[in-house]
């Protein structure tokens, strides 16, 4: 056992297809960050199969927990609290993490903390840079596309969100149509840099003052273009479809983000979620925010996709604020961020 006054949080994330365990020291330092990915098992189905995800989590969770403690050279005596993603996500997958966290916390008599998955994605940024409020976070993942305003720790106000598909979901669906492997986002990103944005796909701006997004029309437009082209004997280069699609997504994402950052006079723009790995998005945001009063923070790729370090970073603040969960903590597949934020007040 380490005899120091540092705070150590053991964090677990199993909401989708990664079994992840991390230990975070004093909210901002990653002592260990273990991720057992199942992506290879889901690839042949073209998406995550919930039943398979749950089975993998069961197989991996104990091993990943042991690996994390071993890698950190810590024992459970050193841990101050056990944190876990309670939602949103796949219910069967979440249940494995929640029950593992409850069991280990109960056995070692440690406080238990339930964390919202998106709060976690946002707090991944605090492992890179201390937060300065007010801040804006662009959350872009396979299940989420949201602009979230934070005025203080634990406070999340959704000022814009997708009305249909998430950005990552649109990437994955377009990729599938192009015959690219799952997950398709990185493939589209790569091809987009090799092609030309010479096809005019729609941009869903919605109402003038709205920070909401919509990507399902764009996805349909790509499908229709390919379908109509086939009937007319026109073949489009995959690279050009990818470049044109990406241009349309990024035009809307970046311009609404810039507008929202200005409107709310934020000090920082944090980017979160799997799509934050997108090179085009990173470049455009860098162009927009370099030499402005807004500090742009984008985590490294390993902290953009699902991981448990982000859950530990969010839990550190919850721990300091005394927001513990009871033993009745359950997986909540549709937990809303605003409901979670209210609870944390
Ligand atoms: O955050 P994440 O790992 O899982 C969810 O919580 O959804 O995000 C996964 C999503 C997938 O849709 C994947 O295609 C997308 O992030 N993604 C990308 C890139 N890398 C991952 N999308 C566009 N460009 C990328 N480079
Ligand atoms: Zn995620």
Coordinates of C-alpha atoms and ligand atoms in Angstrom, one line a residue:
X1 CA 0.0 0.0 0.0
X2 CA 1.2 3.5 -0.9
X3 CA 1.1 5.8 2.1
X4 CA 0.4 9.2 0.5
X5 CA -2.4 11.8 0.4
X6 CA -3.0 11.4 -3.3
X7 CA -6.4 10.6 -4.6
X8 CA -6.7 7.4 -6.7
X9 CA -9.9 6.5 -8.6
X10 CA -10.3 3.0 -10.1
X11 CA -12.6 3.5 -13.1
X12 CA -14.5 1.0 -15.3
X13 CA -16.1 1.5 -18.8
X14 CA -18.1 -1.2 -20.6
X15 CA -20.9 0.8 -22.3
X16 CA -20.2 -0.5 -25.8
X17 CA -17.4 -2.6 -27.3
X18 CA -14.4 -1.8 -25.2
X19 CA -13.7 -3.4 -21.8
X20 CA -11.7 -0.6 -20.1
X21 CA -10.2 -0.1 -16.7
X22 CA -8.0 2.9 -15.6
X23 CA -6.6 4.4 -12.4
X24 CA -6.5 8.2 -12.2
X25 CA -4.4 10.1 -9.7
X26 CA -5.6 13.4 -8.4
X27 CA -8.2 13.8 -11.3
X28 CA -5.6 14.6 -14.0
X29 CA -2.9 12.0 -14.0
X30 CA -3.3 8.6 -15.8
X31 CA -1.5 6.0 -13.7
X32 CA -2.8 3.2 -16.0
X33 CA -5.3 3.0 -18.9
X34 CA -6.2 -0.6 -20.0
X35 CA -8.4 -1.1 -23.0
X36 CA -9.4 -4.5 -24.3
X37 CA -11.0 -3.8 -27.7
X38 CA -13.6 -6.2 -29.2
X39 CA -13.7 -4.5 -32.6
X40 CA -12.3 -7.5 -34.4
X41 CA -15.2 -9.7 -33.2
X42 CA -17.8 -7.2 -34.4
X43 CA -16.2 -6.4 -37.7
X44 CA -17.7 -9.3 -39.7
X45 CA -21.2 -8.2 -38.6
X46 CA -20.6 -4.6 -39.8
X47 CA -21.5 -3.2 -36.3
X48 CA -21.6 -3.9 -32.6
X49 CA -23.7 -7.0 -31.7
X50 CA -24.9 -6.4 -28.2
X51 CA -25.0 -10.1 -27.1
X52 CA -21.4 -10.6 -28.3
X53 CA -20.3 -7.4 -26.6
X54 CA -21.7 -8.6 -23.2
X55 CA -20.0 -12.0 -23.5
X56 CA -16.7 -10.4 -24.2
X57 CA -17.0 -8.0 -21.3
X58 CA -17.7 -10.9 -19.0
X59 CA -14.5 -12.7 -20.2
X60 CA -12.4 -9.6 -20.1
X61 CA -13.4 -7.6 -17.0
X62 CA -11.6 -9.5 -14.3
X63 CA -8.4 -9.8 -16.4
X64 CA -8.5 -6.1 -17.3
X65 CA -9.0 -5.1 -13.6
X66 CA -6.1 -7.3 -12.5
X67 CA -3.9 -5.9 -15.3
X68 CA -4.7 -2.3 -14.3
X69 CA -3.8 -2.8 -10.7
X70 CA -0.7 -4.7 -11.6
X71 CA 0.4 -2.1 -14.2
X72 CA -0.1 0.7 -11.7
X73 CA 1.6 -1.3 -8.9
X74 CA -1.2 -0.5 -6.6
X75 CA -3.6 -2.6 -4.4
X76 CA -7.2 -2.0 -3.7
X77 CA -6.1 -0.5 -0.3
X78 CA -4.6 2.4 -2.2
X79 CA -7.9 3.2 -4.1
X80 CA -10.2 5.9 -2.8
X81 CA -13.2 5.2 -4.9
X82 CA -14.5 2.9 -7.6
X83 CA -16.2 4.6 -10.6
X84 CA -18.2 3.1 -13.5
X85 CA -20.1 4.2 -16.5
X86 CA -23.8 3.8 -15.6
X87 CA -25.2 4.9 -19.0
X88 CA -26.0 5.6 -21.7
X89 CA -25.0 2.5 -23.7
X90 CA -25.9 -1.1 -24.4
X91 CA -27.8 -2.4 -21.3
X92 CA -26.1 -5.8 -21.3
X93 CA -22.7 -4.3 -21.7
X94 CA -23.2 -1.6 -19.0
X95 CA -24.5 -4.2 -16.6
X96 CA -21.1 -6.1 -16.6
X97 CA -19.2 -2.9 -15.7
X98 CA -21.7 -1.8 -13.1
X99 CA -21.8 -5.2 -11.3
X100 CA -18.0 -5.5 -11.4
X101 CA -17.7 -2.0 -9.9
X102 CA -20.3 -2.8 -7.2
X103 CA -18.7 -6.1 -6.3
X104 CA -15.2 -4.7 -6.0
X105 CA -16.3 -1.5 -4.2
X106 CA -18.5 -3.5 -1.7
X107 CA -15.8 -6.1 -1.1
X108 CA -13.2 -3.4 -0.3
X109 CA -15.6 -1.0 1.3
X110 CA -14.9 1.8 -1.1
X111 CA -17.3 4.6 -2.2
X112 CA -19.0 3.9 -5.6
X113 CA -19.5 6.6 -8.2
X114 CA -21.8 6.3 -11.3
X115 CA -20.6 8.4 -14.3
X116 CA -22.5 9.5 -17.5
X117 CA -20.6 8.2 -20.6
X118 CA -20.6 11.7 -22.3
X119 CA -19.5 13.4 -19.1
X120 CA -16.6 11.0 -19.3
X121 CA -15.8 11.9 -23.0
X122 CA -15.7 15.6 -22.0
X123 CA -13.5 15.0 -18.9
X124 CA -11.0 13.1 -21.1
X125 CA -9.8 16.7 -22.0
X126 CA -9.0 17.4 -18.3
X127 CA -6.3 14.8 -18.5
X128 CA -4.6 17.2 -21.1
X129 CA -5.6 20.7 -19.9
X130 CA -7.2 22.1 -16.8
X131 CA -10.7 23.4 -17.4
X132 CA -11.4 27.1 -17.7
X133 CA -15.1 28.0 -17.5
X134 CA -17.3 28.8 -19.3
X135 CA -16.3 26.2 -21.8
X136 CA -17.9 24.6 -24.8
X137 CA -17.6 20.9 -25.7
X138 CA -18.3 19.4 -29.1
X139 CA -19.2 15.8 -28.5
X140 CA -19.1 13.7 -31.6
X141 CA -19.2 9.9 -31.4
X142 CA -21.0 6.9 -32.8
X143 CA -24.1 7.6 -30.6
X144 CA -23.8 11.4 -29.9
X145 CA -23.5 14.7 -31.6
X146 CA -23.9 17.5 -29.0
X147 CA -22.7 21.0 -28.2
X148 CA -22.5 21.2 -24.4
X149 CA -21.9 24.4 -22.4
X150 CA -20.3 24.0 -19.0
X151 CA -20.2 26.9 -16.5
X152 CA -18.7 24.9 -13.7
X153 CA -17.6 21.3 -12.8
X154 CA -20.4 18.8 -13.1
X155 CA -22.7 21.3 -14.9
X156 CA -23.7 20.4 -18.4
X157 CA -26.2 22.3 -20.6
X158 CA -27.0 20.9 -24.0
X159 CA -27.3 23.8 -26.4
X160 CA -27.4 21.8 -29.6
X161 CA -27.8 18.1 -30.5
X162 CA -28.6 15.9 -33.5
X163 CA -32.2 15.4 -34.4
X164 CA -31.6 12.1 -36.0
X165 CA -28.3 10.3 -36.7
X166 CA -25.1 11.0 -34.8
X167 CA -22.1 12.1 -36.8
X168 CA -20.2 8.9 -36.3
X169 CA -23.3 6.9 -37.2
X170 CA -23.5 8.8 -40.5
X171 CA -19.8 8.1 -41.1
X172 CA -20.3 4.4 -40.4
X173 CA -23.5 4.1 -42.6
X174 CA -21.9 5.8 -45.5
X175 CA -18.8 3.7 -45.1
X176 CA -20.9 0.5 -45.2
X177 CA -22.6 1.7 -48.4
X178 CA -19.1 2.1 -49.9
X179 CA -18.2 -1.4 -48.8
X180 CA -15.7 -0.2 -46.3
X181 CA -15.0 -2.2 -43.0
X182 CA -16.5 -1.3 -39.6
X183 CA -16.0 1.1 -38.0
X184 CA -16.0 3.2 -41.2
X185 CA -15.2 6.7 -39.8
X186 CA -11.4 6.3 -40.0
X187 CA -11.6 4.9 -43.6
X188 CA -13.8 7.7 -44.8
X189 CA -11.4 10.2 -43.2
X190 CA -8.4 8.6 -44.9
X191 CA -10.1 8.4 -48.3
X192 CA -11.4 12.0 -48.0
X193 CA -7.8 13.2 -48.0
X194 CA -7.1 11.4 -51.3
X195 CA -10.3 12.7 -53.1
X196 CA -11.9 15.9 -54.2
X197 CA -15.1 17.3 -52.7
X198 CA -16.7 17.7 -56.2
X199 CA -20.2 16.3 -55.4
X200 CA -22.6 18.8 -53.9
X201 CA -24.2 17.0 -51.0
X202 CA -26.7 18.9 -48.8
X203 CA -25.9 20.8 -45.6
X204 CA -28.6 20.8 -42.9
X205 CA -28.4 24.2 -41.3
X206 CA -31.9 24.0 -39.8
X207 CA -33.3 27.2 -38.3
X208 CA -31.0 30.2 -38.4
X209 CA -30.3 30.3 -34.6
X210 CA -30.3 26.6 -34.0
X211 CA -27.3 24.8 -32.8
X212 CA -29.0 21.4 -33.6
X213 CA -27.7 19.0 -36.2
X214 CA -29.2 16.6 -38.7
X215 CA -27.3 14.0 -40.7
X216 CA -29.9 11.6 -42.0
X217 CA -30.7 13.7 -45.1
X218 CA -27.0 13.7 -46.0
X219 CA -26.7 10.0 -45.6
X220 CA -29.8 9.5 -47.8
X221 CA -28.3 11.9 -50.4
X222 CA -25.1 9.8 -50.6
X223 CA -27.1 6.6 -51.0
X224 CA -29.3 8.2 -53.7
X225 CA -26.3 9.6 -55.6
X226 CA -24.6 6.1 -55.7
X227 CA -27.9 4.4 -56.6
X228 CA -28.8 6.9 -59.4
X229 CA -25.3 6.9 -60.7
X230 CA -25.4 3.1 -60.9
X231 CA -28.6 3.2 -63.0
X232 CA -27.1 5.8 -65.3
X233 CA -23.8 4.0 -65.6
X234 CA -21.9 6.7 -63.7
X235 CA -19.2 5.5 -61.3
X236 CA -18.0 7.8 -58.6
X237 CA -14.5 7.5 -57.1
X238 CA -14.8 6.3 -53.4
X239 CA -12.4 9.1 -52.5
X240 CA -14.6 11.8 -54.0
X241 CA -17.7 10.5 -52.3
X242 CA -15.7 10.4 -49.0
X243 CA -14.3 13.9 -49.5
X244 CA -17.7 15.4 -50.5
X245 CA -19.5 13.7 -47.6
X246 CA -16.8 14.8 -45.1
X247 CA -16.9 18.4 -46.4
X248 CA -20.7 18.5 -45.8
X249 CA -20.4 17.1 -42.3
X250 CA -17.5 19.4 -41.3
X251 CA -19.0 22.6 -42.8
X252 CA -22.0 22.3 -40.5
X253 CA -20.2 20.9 -37.4
X254 CA -17.4 23.5 -37.5
X255 CA -19.5 26.5 -38.4
X256 CA -22.1 25.8 -35.6
X257 CA -19.3 25.2 -33.1
X258 CA -17.6 28.5 -33.9
X259 CA -20.9 30.4 -33.7
X260 CA -21.8 28.8 -30.3
X261 CA -18.3 29.5 -28.9
X262 CA -18.7 33.2 -29.9
X263 CA -22.2 33.5 -28.6
X264 CA -21.3 32.1 -25.2
X265 CA -18.0 33.8 -24.9
X266 CA -16.3 30.6 -23.9
X267 CA -12.6 30.3 -22.8
X268 CA -12.1 26.8 -24.1
X269 CA -13.4 24.5 -26.8
X270 CA -13.1 20.9 -25.9
X271 CA -13.6 18.2 -28.5
X272 CA -14.7 14.7 -27.4
X273 CA -15.8 11.3 -28.7
X274 CA -14.6 9.0 -31.4
X275 CA -15.1 11.4 -34.3
X276 CA -12.7 13.8 -32.6
X277 CA -10.0 11.5 -34.1
X278 CA -11.0 12.9 -37.6
X279 CA -8.1 14.6 -39.2
X280 CA -10.3 16.9 -41.3
X281 CA -12.2 18.1 -38.2
X282 CA -9.0 18.7 -36.2
X283 CA -7.4 20.7 -39.0
X284 CA -10.5 22.9 -39.5
X285 CA -10.9 23.6 -35.8
X286 CA -7.2 24.4 -35.5
X287 CA -7.6 26.9 -38.4
X288 CA -10.7 28.5 -36.7
X289 CA -9.4 28.8 -33.2
X290 CA -5.6 29.4 -33.5
X291 CA -4.8 33.0 -32.6
X292 CA -8.2 33.6 -30.9
X293 CA -9.2 33.9 -27.2
X294 CA -10.6 30.5 -27.2
X295 CA -8.2 27.7 -26.3
X296 CA -8.8 24.6 -28.4
X297 CA -8.2 21.3 -26.6
X298 CA -8.3 18.0 -28.5
X299 CA -7.3 14.8 -26.7
X300 CA -4.9 12.3 -28.3
X301 CA -6.6 9.6 -30.3
X302 CA -6.4 7.0 -27.5
X303 CA -8.5 9.3 -25.2
X304 CA -11.0 10.2 -28.0
X305 CA -12.4 6.7 -28.4
X306 CA -14.0 4.9 -25.5
X307 CA -11.7 4.4 -22.5
X308 CA -11.9 4.3 -18.7
X309 CA -9.4 7.1 -18.0
X310 CA -12.1 9.6 -19.0
X311 CA -14.5 8.0 -16.5
X312 CA -11.9 8.3 -13.7
X313 CA -11.3 12.0 -14.6
X314 CA -15.0 12.8 -14.4
X315 CA -15.3 10.7 -11.2
X316 CA -12.5 12.6 -9.4
X317 CA -14.7 15.7 -9.5
X318 CA -17.8 13.8 -8.4
X319 CA -15.7 12.3 -5.5
X320 CA -14.6 15.7 -4.4
X321 CA -18.2 16.9 -4.5
X322 CA -19.4 13.8 -2.5
X323 CA -21.6 12.5 -5.3
X324 CA -21.6 8.8 -4.4
X325 CA -23.9 6.1 -5.7
X326 CA -25.8 3.6 -3.5
X327 CA -25.5 -0.2 -3.8
X328 CA -28.8 0.0 -5.8
X329 CA -26.8 1.6 -8.7
X330 CA -28.0 0.1 -11.9
X331 CA -27.2 0.3 -15.7
X332 CA -29.2 3.0 -17.3
X333 CA -29.1 2.6 -21.1
X334 CA -30.9 5.9 -21.8
X335 CA -29.5 8.1 -19.0
X336 CA -29.8 11.7 -20.0
X337 CA -26.9 14.1 -19.4
X338 CA -29.1 16.9 -18.1
X339 CA -30.9 14.5 -15.6
X340 CA -27.4 13.3 -14.5
X341 CA -26.2 16.9 -14.2
X342 CA -29.2 17.8 -12.0
X343 CA -28.5 14.9 -9.8
X344 CA -24.9 16.0 -9.3
X345 CA -25.9 19.4 -7.9
Ligands
LIG1 O1 -16.7 7.5 -28.9 P1 -16.7 6.3 -29.7 O2 -15.4 5.4 -29.6 O3 -17.8 5.3 -29.4 C1 -19.1 5.8 -29.1 O4 -19.4 6.1 -27.9 O5 -19.9 5.9 -30.0 O6 -16.9 6.7 -31.2 C2 -16.9 5.7 -32.3 C3 -17.3 6.4 -33.6 C4 -17.5 5.5 -34.7 O7 -18.7 5.9 -35.4 C5 -16.3 5.7 -35.6 O8 -16.6 5.5 -37.0 C6 -16.0 7.2 -35.4 O9 -16.2 7.3 -34.0 N1 -14.6 7.5 -35.8 C7 -14.4 8.4 -36.7 C8 -13.0 8.5 -36.8 N2 -12.4 7.6 -35.9 C9 -13.5 7.1 -35.3 N3 -15.2 9.1 -37.5 C10 -14.6 10.0 -38.4 N4 -13.3 10.1 -38.6 C11 -12.4 9.4 -37.8 N5 -11.1 9.5 -38.0
LIG2 ZN1 -18.1 6.9 -26.4

